[in-house]
Short mmCIF file of C-alpha atoms in Angstrom, two decimals:
data_model
loop_
_atom_site.label_atom_id
_atom_site.label_comp_id
_atom_site.label_asym_id
_atom_site.label_seq_id
_atom_site.Cartn_x
_atom_site.Cartn_y
_atom_site.Cartn_z
CA PRO A 1196 6.41 -17.75 -25.08
CA VAL A 1197 6.33 -15.35 -28.15
CA ALA A 1198 9.19 -15.64 -31.13
CA ILE A 1199 9.32 -11.59 -32.06
CA ASN A 1200 9.76 -10.74 -35.80
CA LEU A 1201 13.44 -9.10 -36.19
CA GLU A 1202 13.64 -9.21 -39.62
CA SER A 1203 11.85 -10.54 -42.72
CA ASP A 1204 13.24 -14.21 -42.34
CA VAL A 1205 12.99 -14.37 -38.54
CA ILE A 1206 10.31 -17.35 -37.43
CA ASP A 1207 6.99 -15.36 -37.53
CA GLN A 1208 4.74 -14.96 -33.95
CA THR A 1209 4.17 -19.13 -32.58
CA ARG A 1210 1.94 -18.99 -29.60
CA GLY A 1211 0.26 -21.87 -27.86
CA SER A 1212 -2.11 -24.24 -30.24
CA ASN A 1213 -4.88 -22.94 -27.45
CA GLU A 1214 -3.49 -19.78 -27.48
CA THR A 1215 -2.50 -19.57 -23.84
CA SER A 1216 0.73 -19.01 -23.03
CA VAL A 1217 3.45 -20.76 -21.15
CA TRP A 1218 3.46 -17.52 -19.33
CA SER A 1219 0.48 -17.75 -17.06
CA THR A 1220 1.79 -17.19 -13.96
CA ILE A 1221 3.85 -14.57 -13.88
CA SER A 1222 3.94 -12.73 -10.03
CA PHE A 1223 6.18 -14.73 -7.92
CA THR A 1224 8.01 -13.22 -4.58
CA THR A 1225 11.88 -13.71 -3.79
CA ASN A 1226 14.12 -16.35 -3.63
CA SER A 1227 11.08 -18.56 -5.21
CA ILE A 1228 12.09 -20.33 -8.26
CA LYS A 1229 9.10 -20.90 -11.32
CA ASN A 1230 9.34 -23.40 -13.89
CA PHE A 1231 7.65 -22.75 -17.55
CA THR A 1232 7.62 -26.01 -19.34
CA ILE A 1233 8.08 -25.80 -23.22
CA GLU A 1234 6.89 -28.76 -25.40
CA LYS A 1235 6.82 -28.62 -29.10
CA LYS A 1236 3.21 -28.84 -29.50
CA ASP A 1237 3.21 -25.55 -27.67
CA LEU A 1238 5.15 -24.21 -30.85
CA VAL A 1239 4.28 -23.58 -34.14
CA HIS A 1240 7.31 -24.07 -35.63
CA ARG A 1241 8.67 -23.37 -39.05
CA LEU A 1242 12.72 -24.67 -38.45
CA SER A 1243 12.55 -27.21 -41.71
CA SER A 1244 12.64 -24.01 -43.90
CA PHE A 1245 16.14 -22.75 -42.67
CA ALA A 1246 19.32 -24.01 -42.21
CA SER A 1247 19.35 -24.91 -38.25
CA LEU A 1248 18.19 -22.81 -35.61
CA GLY A 1249 21.13 -20.38 -35.05
CA THR A 1250 20.91 -17.29 -32.40
CA VAL A 1251 18.21 -17.71 -29.35
CA TYR A 1252 17.23 -14.66 -26.61
CA MET A 1253 14.90 -14.42 -24.34
CA ASP A 1254 13.52 -11.01 -23.19
CA VAL A 1255 12.28 -10.41 -19.75
CA HIS A 1256 10.59 -7.84 -18.63
CA ALA A 1257 10.60 -7.52 -14.81
CA SER A 1258 8.71 -5.02 -12.17
CA ALA A 1259 8.43 -5.63 -8.59
CA HIS A 1260 5.40 -4.20 -6.67
CA SER A 1261 3.83 -3.56 -3.13
CA SER A 1262 6.45 -4.13 -0.73
CA GLU A 1263 8.94 -5.18 -3.04
CA GLU A 1264 8.40 -1.80 -5.26
CA PHE A 1265 10.85 -0.12 -3.46
CA TYR A 1266 13.38 -3.02 -2.88
CA TYR A 1267 17.14 -0.60 -2.47
CA THR A 1268 15.87 0.12 0.55
CA LYS A 1269 14.71 -2.91 2.52
CA PRO A 1270 17.28 -4.09 5.40
CA VAL A 1271 18.18 -7.08 5.59
CA ASN A 1272 16.48 -8.31 8.29
CA THR A 1273 16.94 -11.31 10.45
CA THR A 1274 14.32 -11.77 12.46
CA CYS A 1275 11.34 -12.61 10.02
CA ILE A 1276 10.89 -15.55 9.47
CA VAL A 1277 11.73 -15.90 12.99
CA THR A 1278 9.06 -14.42 14.15
CA ASN A 1279 7.03 -14.90 10.92
CA GLU A 1280 5.71 -11.34 11.05
CA THR A 1281 3.24 -10.27 9.04
CA GLY A 1282 4.75 -7.22 6.14
CA CYS A 1283 8.22 -8.00 7.32
CA ILE A 1284 10.94 -5.26 5.83
CA SER A 1285 13.59 -7.60 4.81
CA GLY A 1286 15.46 -9.13 1.62
CA GLY A 1287 17.85 -6.71 1.76
CA PRO A 1288 18.40 -3.61 -1.03
CA LEU A 1289 19.97 -6.55 -3.20
CA ARG A 1290 17.97 -8.36 -6.62
CA PHE A 1291 19.11 -10.64 -8.83
CA LEU A 1292 17.32 -11.78 -11.49
CA ARG A 1293 18.43 -15.11 -13.01
CA VAL A 1294 17.06 -17.84 -15.83
CA ARG A 1295 18.18 -21.62 -15.35
CA ILE A 1296 17.43 -23.90 -18.71
CA ASP A 1297 16.14 -27.56 -17.41
CA GLY A 1298 17.93 -26.53 -13.87
CA GLN A 1299 21.41 -25.09 -15.64
CA LEU A 1300 22.46 -21.24 -14.77
CA ALA A 1301 21.95 -19.84 -18.28
CA GLY A 1302 21.83 -15.86 -17.06
CA ALA A 1303 21.93 -13.59 -14.35
CA ALA A 1304 21.49 -9.95 -14.16
CA THR A 1305 20.29 -6.70 -11.83
CA PRO A 1306 17.17 -5.11 -12.93
CA PHE A 1307 17.58 -1.46 -12.82
CA PRO A 1308 15.00 0.03 -9.82
CA THR A 1309 12.69 1.46 -11.73
CA VAL A 1310 10.08 4.77 -10.17
CA TYR A 1311 7.42 5.21 -11.21
CA THR A 1312 4.98 8.24 -11.55
CA GLY A 1313 3.95 8.30 -7.46
CA GLY A 1314 6.93 7.17 -6.06
CA ILE A 1315 8.54 8.80 -3.34
CA ASN A 1316 7.19 11.37 -3.86
CA PRO A 1317 4.57 12.33 -6.57
CA LEU A 1318 6.35 16.02 -6.97
CA LEU A 1319 9.43 14.95 -7.25
CA TRP A 1320 8.69 13.69 -11.12
CA ARG A 1321 6.56 16.60 -13.44
CA PRO A 1322 6.79 17.16 -16.38
CA LEU A 1323 10.27 14.89 -16.01
CA THR A 1324 9.44 11.02 -15.42
CA GLY A 1325 11.45 8.60 -13.74
CA ILE A 1326 14.23 6.54 -15.99
CA ASN A 1327 12.36 3.76 -18.14
CA SER A 1328 9.27 4.89 -16.01
CA PHE A 1329 6.54 5.24 -19.43
CA ASP A 1330 9.00 2.27 -21.38
CA VAL A 1331 10.04 -0.78 -19.11
CA GLN A 1332 13.08 -1.92 -20.64
CA PRO A 1333 13.36 -5.69 -21.04
CA ILE A 1334 16.76 -7.26 -19.91
CA ARG A 1335 18.21 -9.58 -22.61
CA PHE A 1336 19.29 -12.65 -21.93
CA ASP A 1337 21.36 -14.77 -24.85
CA LEU A 1338 20.50 -18.12 -24.86
CA THR A 1339 22.60 -19.09 -27.43
CA PRO A 1340 24.24 -21.78 -25.90
CA PHE A 1341 21.46 -23.72 -25.69
CA ALA A 1342 20.47 -23.17 -28.92
CA GLY A 1343 20.66 -27.15 -29.47
CA VAL A 1344 18.80 -27.75 -26.65
CA PHE A 1345 15.51 -25.87 -28.27
CA ASP A 1346 16.02 -27.07 -31.69
CA ARG A 1347 16.21 -30.53 -30.83
CA VAL A 1348 12.76 -29.92 -29.24
CA LEU A 1349 11.44 -27.86 -32.53
CA ARG A 1350 12.35 -30.46 -34.47
CA ALA A 1351 11.80 -34.06 -32.37
CA ASN A 1352 9.03 -36.22 -33.97
CA ASN A 1353 8.30 -36.43 -30.41
CA PRO A 1354 5.32 -33.41 -29.39
CA GLU A 1355 5.52 -34.72 -26.04
CA ARG A 1356 9.52 -33.08 -26.01
CA GLU A 1357 10.04 -30.97 -23.79
CA THR A 1358 12.64 -28.27 -21.77
CA THR A 1359 12.39 -25.83 -19.08
CA ILE A 1360 12.88 -22.90 -18.32
CA GLN A 1361 13.32 -21.40 -14.88
CA LEU A 1362 13.14 -17.31 -13.40
CA GLU A 1363 14.51 -16.93 -10.00
CA VAL A 1364 13.93 -12.89 -8.47
CA ALA A 1365 16.89 -13.80 -5.49
CA THR A 1366 18.01 -11.86 -2.56
CA GLY A 1367 21.42 -13.36 -1.93
CA GLU A 1368 20.72 -13.12 1.76
CA LYS A 1369 23.81 -16.12 2.15
CA GLY A 1370 24.74 -16.77 5.98
CA HIS A 1371 20.96 -14.85 6.77
CA VAL A 1372 17.62 -15.06 6.30
CA VAL A 1373 16.63 -16.16 3.18
CA SER A 1374 13.18 -16.92 2.85
CA ALA A 1375 10.15 -15.48 0.59
CA HIS A 1376 9.26 -11.85 1.27
CA ASP A 1377 6.06 -9.74 1.06
CA GLY A 1378 5.70 -7.87 -2.20
CA VAL A 1379 5.41 -9.54 -5.83
CA TRP A 1380 7.58 -9.29 -9.14
CA PHE A 1381 5.73 -9.20 -12.27
CA VAL A 1382 7.61 -11.57 -14.95
CA ASP A 1383 7.10 -11.97 -18.47
CA GLY A 1384 9.53 -13.62 -21.17
CA SER A 1385 9.95 -13.71 -24.55
CA LEU A 1386 11.66 -15.89 -26.56
CA LEU A 1387 12.84 -15.18 -29.76
CA PHE A 1388 14.64 -17.22 -33.13
CA VAL A 1389 16.55 -16.72 -35.31
CA PRO A 1390 17.82 -18.60 -37.76
CA SER A 1391 21.24 -19.52 -38.68
CA PRO A 1392 22.93 -17.62 -42.36
CA SER A 1393 22.98 -20.98 -44.76
CA ASN A 1394 25.54 -21.42 -46.99
CA GLU A 1395 27.53 -24.68 -47.62
CA ARG A 1396 30.82 -23.58 -48.60
CA ALA A 1397 31.60 -21.05 -45.63
CA ARG A 1398 32.02 -21.57 -42.41
CA VAL A 1399 29.40 -19.58 -40.39
CA PRO A 1400 27.57 -20.01 -37.01
CA SER A 1401 25.43 -22.93 -36.57
CA PRO A 1402 24.42 -23.15 -33.08
CA ALA A 1403 22.13 -26.03 -33.13
CA ARG A 1404 25.42 -27.95 -33.28
CA PHE A 1405 25.63 -27.05 -29.93
CA ASP A 1406 26.60 -30.97 -28.13
CA SER A 1407 27.60 -29.41 -24.88
CA VAL A 1408 26.77 -26.59 -22.80
CA ARG A 1409 28.27 -26.50 -19.32
CA THR A 1410 28.47 -23.05 -16.56
CA ASP A 1411 31.74 -22.79 -14.72
CA THR A 1412 31.07 -21.13 -11.77
CA VAL A 1413 34.40 -18.59 -10.56
CA SER A 1414 32.99 -17.30 -7.99
CA PRO A 1415 29.53 -17.66 -6.45
CA LEU A 1416 26.62 -15.17 -5.24
CA SER A 1417 27.67 -14.01 -1.80
CA VAL A 1418 26.16 -10.75 0.30
CA ALA A 1419 27.22 -9.72 2.96
CA VAL A 1420 26.45 -7.21 5.50
CA ASP A 1421 28.56 -5.21 7.60
CA GLN A 1422 27.82 -2.11 9.94
CA ILE A 1423 30.09 1.57 8.85
CA LEU A 1424 29.68 4.22 11.67
CA THR A 1425 29.83 7.66 9.87
CA GLN A 1426 29.16 12.00 11.04
CA LYS A 1427 25.97 11.22 9.95
CA GLY A 1428 25.49 7.59 12.06
CA PRO A 1429 25.88 4.65 11.39
CA PHE A 1430 24.97 2.63 8.02
CA ASP A 1431 24.32 -0.78 7.22
CA PHE A 1432 26.87 -2.18 4.30
CA VAL A 1433 25.76 -4.02 2.19
CA HIS A 1434 27.19 -5.09 -0.70
CA MET A 1435 28.58 -8.71 -3.04
CA SER A 1436 31.43 -10.82 -4.33
CA PRO A 1437 31.23 -10.23 -7.97
CA TYR A 1438 29.22 -12.68 -9.45
CA ILE A 1439 31.21 -14.50 -11.81
CA PHE A 1440 30.69 -17.36 -13.69
CA SER A 1441 30.34 -19.03 -17.56
CA VAL A 1442 28.22 -20.51 -19.91
CA ILE A 1443 30.31 -22.70 -22.03
CA ALA A 1444 28.93 -24.31 -25.37
CA SER A 1445 30.99 -26.23 -28.24
CA SER A 1446 30.33 -28.44 -30.83
CA SER A 1447 32.09 -31.53 -31.26
CA THR A 1448 31.86 -32.24 -34.96
CA SER A 1449 31.97 -28.35 -36.56
CA GLY A 1450 34.34 -26.68 -33.40
CA ASP A 1451 32.29 -24.06 -32.49
CA SER A 1452 32.45 -22.63 -30.21
CA MET A 1453 30.68 -19.31 -27.65
CA VAL A 1454 31.31 -18.37 -24.21
CA VAL A 1455 28.83 -16.38 -22.47
CA THR A 1456 30.82 -15.14 -19.22
CA TYR A 1457 29.18 -12.57 -16.67
CA ASN A 1458 30.26 -10.71 -14.21
CA VAL A 1459 27.66 -8.41 -11.81
CA ASN A 1460 28.13 -6.82 -8.86
CA SER A 1461 26.04 -4.75 -6.80
CA THR A 1462 26.33 -2.60 -3.56
CA GLY A 1463 23.67 -1.04 -1.16
CA LEU A 1464 24.14 1.62 1.19
CA LEU A 1465 21.02 2.06 3.83
CA ARG A 1466 20.29 4.24 6.95
CA ARG A 1467 17.12 4.84 8.66
CA ASN A 1468 16.73 6.26 12.00
CA GLU A 1469 14.59 8.94 13.60
CA VAL A 1470 14.32 12.44 13.16
CA GLU A 1471 12.39 15.76 15.25
CA GLY A 1472 10.48 18.30 13.82
CA SER A 1473 8.07 20.55 12.71
CA ILE A 1474 6.27 20.26 9.89
CA GLY A 1475 4.13 22.08 7.34
CA SER A 1476 2.14 24.60 9.11
CA SER A 1477 2.42 23.16 12.45
CA THR A 1478 4.28 23.96 15.47
CA GLU A 1479 4.02 19.95 17.41
CA THR A 1480 7.07 18.33 17.31
CA LYS A 1481 6.86 14.83 15.59
CA ASP A 1482 9.25 11.81 15.05
CA SER A 1483 9.73 11.50 11.50
CA ASP A 1484 11.15 8.72 9.23
CA ARG A 1485 14.67 9.92 8.01
CA ASP A 1486 15.44 6.94 5.09
CA PHE A 1487 18.59 7.14 3.45
CA ALA A 1488 19.21 4.62 0.39
CA PHE A 1489 22.91 4.72 -2.10
CA GLY A 1490 23.85 2.19 -4.47
CA TYR A 1491 25.26 0.77 -7.63
CA MET A 1492 24.66 -1.76 -9.73
CA ARG A 1493 27.15 -2.64 -12.41
CA GLN A 1494 26.86 -5.47 -14.54
CA GLU A 1495 29.06 -6.80 -17.64
CA VAL A 1496 28.38 -9.95 -19.97
CA VAL A 1497 31.50 -10.81 -22.70
CA THR A 1498 30.07 -12.96 -24.82
CA MET A 1499 33.18 -14.96 -27.62
CA THR A 1500 32.23 -17.19 -31.05
CA HIS A 1501 34.80 -18.91 -32.01
CA VAL A 1502 34.35 -20.27 -36.01
CA GLY A 1503 37.23 -21.67 -37.73
CA ASP A 1504 39.62 -18.53 -37.88
CA SER A 1505 36.68 -16.18 -37.02
CA TRP A 1506 35.46 -15.19 -34.11
CA LEU A 1507 33.29 -12.33 -32.22
CA ARG A 1508 33.54 -10.66 -29.08
CA ARG A 1509 30.55 -8.63 -27.52
CA ASN A 1510 31.34 -6.57 -24.74
CA SER A 1511 27.87 -5.06 -23.10
CA THR A 1512 27.97 -3.18 -19.88
CA THR A 1513 25.51 -1.44 -18.17
CA PHE A 1514 25.88 0.45 -14.45
CA TYR A 1515 22.82 1.68 -12.66
CA SER A 1516 22.66 3.69 -9.54
CA TYR A 1517 21.22 6.03 -7.28
CA LYS A 1518 20.37 7.59 -4.28
CA SER A 1519 17.48 8.55 -2.30
CA ASP A 1520 17.00 10.35 0.57
CA THR A 1521 13.71 11.09 2.61
CA CYS A 1522 12.61 12.74 5.28
CA ASN A 1523 8.12 11.66 5.86
CA GLY A 1524 6.05 11.70 8.86
CA ALA A 1525 2.81 13.41 9.88
CA ASP A 1526 1.52 14.95 12.54
CA GLU A 1527 -2.17 15.24 14.11
CA ALA A 1528 -3.18 18.04 11.68
CA THR A 1529 -0.42 17.47 7.56
CA PHE A 1530 2.07 15.10 6.58
CA ASP A 1531 5.35 16.21 5.08
CA LEU A 1532 7.03 14.57 1.96
CA ASN A 1533 10.16 15.60 1.23
CA ALA A 1534 12.48 13.37 -0.99
CA ASN A 1535 15.84 14.13 -2.47
CA VAL A 1536 16.66 11.44 -5.59
CA THR A 1537 19.60 11.09 -8.12
CA TRP A 1538 18.83 8.60 -10.51
CA SER A 1539 21.48 7.16 -13.55
CA ARG A 1540 21.43 4.60 -15.58
CA SER A 1541 24.62 3.63 -18.41
CA ARG A 1542 25.48 1.52 -21.30
CA PHE A 1543 28.29 0.22 -23.25
CA GLU A 1544 28.94 -1.40 -25.94
CA GLU A 1545 31.94 -3.11 -27.34
CA TYR A 1546 32.63 -5.10 -30.77
CA ALA A 1547 35.99 -6.49 -31.64
CA SER A 1548 36.59 -9.02 -34.55
CA SER A 1549 38.83 -11.69 -36.37
CA GLU A 1550 37.89 -9.08 -39.82
CA GLU A 1551 40.23 -5.85 -39.89
CA GLU A 1552 37.26 -3.71 -39.61
CA ASP A 1553 35.96 -0.82 -37.18
CA MET A 1554 33.46 -2.57 -35.03
CA LEU A 1555 30.79 -1.26 -32.95
CA ASP A 1556 32.16 0.98 -29.77
CA VAL A 1557 29.66 3.60 -28.12
CA PHE A 1558 28.61 4.80 -24.83
CA TRP A 1559 25.27 6.48 -23.67
CA GLY A 1560 23.68 7.18 -20.25
CA ASN A 1561 20.76 9.30 -18.71
CA SER A 1562 20.43 10.56 -15.51
CA ILE A 1563 18.24 12.21 -13.16
CA GLN A 1564 18.22 14.98 -10.05
CA ALA A 1565 15.09 16.19 -8.31
CA ALA A 1566 14.31 17.31 -4.92
CA ALA A 1567 10.33 18.19 -3.82
CA ARG A 1568 8.60 18.63 -0.54
CA TYR A 1569 5.60 18.44 -0.89
CA ASN A 1570 2.55 18.72 2.62
CA ARG A 1571 -1.36 19.14 2.85
CA SER A 1572 -3.70 18.69 5.42
CA LEU A 1573 -5.17 15.39 6.73
CA SER A 1574 -8.43 16.47 7.44
CA ASN A 1575 -8.72 18.98 4.24
CA HIS A 1576 -6.73 17.34 1.00
CA THR A 1577 -7.34 20.32 -1.26
CA ALA A 1578 -5.49 22.38 1.63
CA VAL A 1579 -2.26 22.23 0.27
CA ASN A 1580 0.56 24.31 2.63
CA ILE A 1581 4.08 23.29 0.86
CA ALA A 1582 3.93 22.08 -3.24
CA LYS A 1583 7.66 22.65 -4.57
CA GLY A 1584 9.75 20.50 -6.75
CA HIS A 1585 12.05 21.07 -9.43
CA SER A 1586 14.26 18.00 -11.48
CA HIS A 1587 17.22 18.16 -14.56
CA GLU A 1588 17.70 15.13 -16.66
CA THR A 1589 20.47 14.72 -19.68
CA PHE A 1590 20.97 11.98 -21.72
CA ALA A 1591 24.08 11.17 -23.27
CA ILE A 1592 25.18 9.20 -26.57
CA ALA A 1593 29.05 8.81 -26.68
CA VAL A 1594 31.14 7.77 -29.83
CA PRO A 1595 35.20 6.84 -30.48
CA PRO A 1596 37.32 7.72 -30.90
CA ASN A 1597 37.79 10.92 -28.87
CA ASP A 1598 34.34 10.02 -27.10
CA ASP A 1599 32.72 12.45 -28.70
CA ILE A 1600 28.81 13.51 -27.75
CA CYS A 1601 27.08 13.58 -30.64
CA TYR A 1602 23.26 13.77 -28.61
CA ASP A 1603 23.81 15.46 -25.39
CA ALA A 1604 19.81 16.35 -24.48
CA LYS A 1605 19.01 18.53 -21.03
CA LEU A 1606 15.70 19.41 -19.06
CA THR A 1607 15.19 21.45 -16.90
CA ALA A 1608 11.37 21.75 -14.75
CA VAL A 1609 10.58 24.47 -11.37
CA ASN A 1610 7.74 23.31 -10.05
CA GLY A 1611 5.92 21.63 -12.57
CA SER A 1612 6.93 23.60 -16.14
CA LEU A 1613 10.19 23.11 -18.06
CA VAL A 1614 12.09 26.36 -17.67
CA GLY A 1615 14.69 27.75 -19.69
CA GLU A 1616 13.81 26.18 -23.06
CA GLY A 1617 16.37 28.23 -25.13
CA ASN A 1618 18.86 26.45 -23.58
CA VAL A 1619 17.61 23.38 -24.40
CA LYS A 1620 20.38 21.44 -26.79
CA PHE A 1621 19.11 18.25 -28.66
CA GLU A 1622 21.11 17.36 -31.71
CA TYR A 1623 21.62 14.05 -32.79
CA ASP A 1624 24.99 14.49 -34.63
CA CYS A 1625 25.38 9.84 -34.28
CA GLN A 1626 26.61 8.04 -37.34
CA PHE A 1627 25.81 4.22 -37.27
CA SER A 1628 26.61 2.06 -39.85
CA TYR A 1629 23.12 -0.22 -41.08
CA PRO A 1630 21.09 -2.31 -39.70
CA LEU A 1631 21.76 0.42 -36.01
CA TYR A 1632 19.75 3.36 -34.52
CA PHE A 1633 18.40 4.49 -31.51
CA CYS A 1634 15.19 3.82 -29.99
CA GLY A 1635 14.69 6.06 -26.97
CA ALA A 1636 16.77 5.73 -24.42
CA GLU A 1637 18.43 2.02 -26.68
CA LEU A 1638 20.34 1.12 -29.21
CA CYS A 1639 18.66 -0.87 -31.18
CA GLY A 1640 19.92 -4.02 -34.21
CA LEU A 1641 22.53 -5.55 -32.42
CA ALA A 1642 21.21 -8.94 -33.05
CA GLU A 1643 21.24 -8.13 -36.80
CA TYR A 1644 24.09 -6.48 -36.83
CA LYS A 1645 25.70 -9.55 -34.92
CA SER A 1646 23.86 -11.54 -38.48
CA LEU A 1647 25.15 -9.38 -40.99
CA PHE A 1648 28.67 -9.55 -39.96
CA TRP A 1649 28.17 -13.49 -39.71
CA LYS A 1650 26.57 -12.94 -43.66
CA ASN A 1651 29.85 -10.58 -44.45
CA ILE A 1652 31.90 -13.30 -42.98
CA ALA A 1653 29.95 -15.65 -45.37
CA ARG A 1654 29.73 -13.60 -48.14
CA ARG A 1655 33.51 -13.13 -48.27
CA GLU A 1656 34.31 -16.43 -47.49
CA GLU A 1657 32.32 -17.82 -50.30
CA THR A 1658 34.21 -15.10 -52.94
CA PHE A 1659 37.25 -16.42 -51.62
CA HIS A 1660 35.82 -19.76 -52.10
CA GLY A 1661 35.04 -18.76 -55.38
CA LYS A 1662 38.21 -16.92 -56.72
CA SER A 1663 40.70 -20.37 -55.58
CA THR A 1664 37.93 -22.25 -57.91
CA ARG A 1665 39.17 -20.09 -60.91
CA SER A 1666 42.07 -19.18 -59.32
CA ARG A 1667 42.87 -23.26 -59.19
CA ARG A 1668 41.66 -23.73 -62.71
CA ARG A 1669 44.07 -20.85 -64.20
CA TRP A 1670 47.02 -22.57 -62.07
CA LEU A 1671 45.86 -25.66 -63.86
CA GLY A 1672 45.74 -24.72 -67.26
CA SER A 1673 49.17 -22.81 -66.73
CA PHE A 1674 51.08 -25.49 -65.38
CA PHE A 1675 49.83 -27.76 -68.75
CA PHE A 1676 51.07 -24.85 -71.13
CA PHE A 1677 54.38 -24.28 -69.54
CA ALA A 1678 54.65 -28.00 -69.18
CA ILE A 1679 53.54 -28.63 -72.86
CA LEU A 1680 56.09 -25.99 -73.77
CA PHE A 1681 59.33 -27.16 -71.29
CA GLY A 1682 58.66 -30.75 -72.47
CA CYS A 1683 58.73 -29.21 -76.63
CA ILE A 1684 61.91 -27.25 -75.60
CA TYR A 1685 63.26 -30.36 -74.39
CA ALA A 1686 63.23 -32.54 -76.82
CA LEU A 1687 64.10 -29.86 -79.51
CA TYR A 1688 66.96 -29.58 -76.86
CA ILE A 1689 67.70 -33.49 -76.95
CA LYS A 1690 67.05 -33.45 -80.87
CA ARG A 1691 69.79 -30.76 -81.17
CA TYR A 1692 72.90 -33.64 -79.73
CA ILE A 1693 71.33 -36.47 -81.50
CA ILE A 1694 71.90 -33.90 -84.54
CA LYS A 1695 75.45 -33.21 -83.24
CA ASP A 1696 76.11 -36.81 -82.57
CA THR A 1697 75.87 -38.28 -85.93
CA PHE A 1698 77.09 -35.34 -87.52
CA ASP A 1699 80.16 -36.10 -85.82
CA GLU A 1700 79.72 -39.78 -86.13
CA ILE A 1701 80.48 -38.96 -89.85
CA CYS A 1702 83.44 -36.76 -89.57
CA THR A 1703 85.37 -39.93 -88.17
CA TYR A 1704 84.83 -41.44 -91.37
CA ILE A 1705 85.10 -38.95 -93.95
CA GLY A 1706 88.08 -36.80 -93.99
CA ILE A 1707 88.16 -33.39 -93.37
CA ASN A 1708 89.19 -32.10 -96.78
CA GLU A 1709 86.46 -34.17 -98.22
CA LEU A 1710 84.38 -32.25 -95.52
CA MET A 1711 85.40 -29.12 -96.62
CA ARG A 1712 84.84 -29.31 -100.45
CA ARG A 1713 81.86 -30.57 -99.70
CA ARG A 1714 80.61 -27.95 -97.86
CA GLN A 1715 82.05 -25.88 -101.09
CA GLY A 1716 79.68 -27.22 -103.06
CA GLY A 1717 82.12 -29.75 -104.80
CA GLY A 1718 79.92 -32.92 -103.86
CA MET A 1719 81.43 -35.83 -102.16
CA GLN A 1720 84.02 -38.21 -104.46
CA GLU A 1721 83.91 -41.67 -104.66
#
């Protein structure tokens, strides 16, 4: 495992004492769970200098290879396990990456169906390559609800204290054949530890104190397969009901809580049939495979953190869509690849909080449309009969309040060269508060953004406590001042009545005439 430096006060890079990563086995087939055990002795821990362990992330790079590379075009084949067929193409078009901590479900996501530079048809990606093909983005899981588990491992006196992280690429073939299929997934994980801001006076998140964590499943993973008839023929319709569950963590001592709710949904539409026609320079008819695949993947992750009267909510939504229409075949002289594809990847990030301030709200999306045909001789690889392709790609960023587009990039390519360069637009007018910025196709700084929010809360609370202390001192000073002043006034008031009573008493023994003579200076007569 690796803990990457997000900022200067984040734990340094950590590796096992023998320099061997616990992720040594990174390839596995679908529907198989791999366990990675982390012991205290595997990590160089420096948590003693921090108040407690805060946010915990796990970044997972997952890529499909061999027959799994184009899994979104696979049918659900119920005969694979029965016949034990080698190279059986099955598993359906849906894949889900799931993470468990000590056997408890901690997160789920749908990987983006990356098409590499030679995928489907090489002429599709010249020079505009497939989305993320040169920069495969990791899937980030927020494991902060399990921060207490990791913290206890890192601080344990026993070097053998351990916790287990389990990774699985699932197909969701419930009700059908659930098996491991040919092909392989390469999965590589990195753990990121971020310390919690320490402040004795202010209430800040301290996830290391989470002593209770559970997973409540609202709607389990369930995939159904139906067949629908259209004007273009029968289609296999593979769809899943929304896969919804929540990871709930809380602290019995501080009362802090965190809820991470996952809502994952995917749908695939497939058609595979035979067509006849002539290809290339050959006049012979042949049978070609005409494959059509269309689908989308949507996932929403809502994270709600409560600390005292303060709260922070993050809504992170990802939407992928794809369409692949191919007609490939060969006759005795040539082979032919004909493809038309549309791919898109969109992201939404929205924050809300208990504070009266504007929070992050942004959308960005990347899409590409491409068509290509490639036909050449089977005997002479340099004898190319047809080689043509065109593509158009867009990337846009929109911000509130009116969904104004602050970045809008558009590129068009024909037969391997960019065209219409005069119409190319790369104007970046996006303004984001520190520490947010775009790095390639991703918005970077989200982890620091959350940490900064809670640090600001702590700073305001500390300032409030400081002001409260000064206010109390001023209040007490004022109280004592007015108390003394009131006492003096009251004493004078009482004294006045004492003098008046004494004067009245004297008047009862002295005649009024004598009193008047005294006031006029006549004095008292014996």
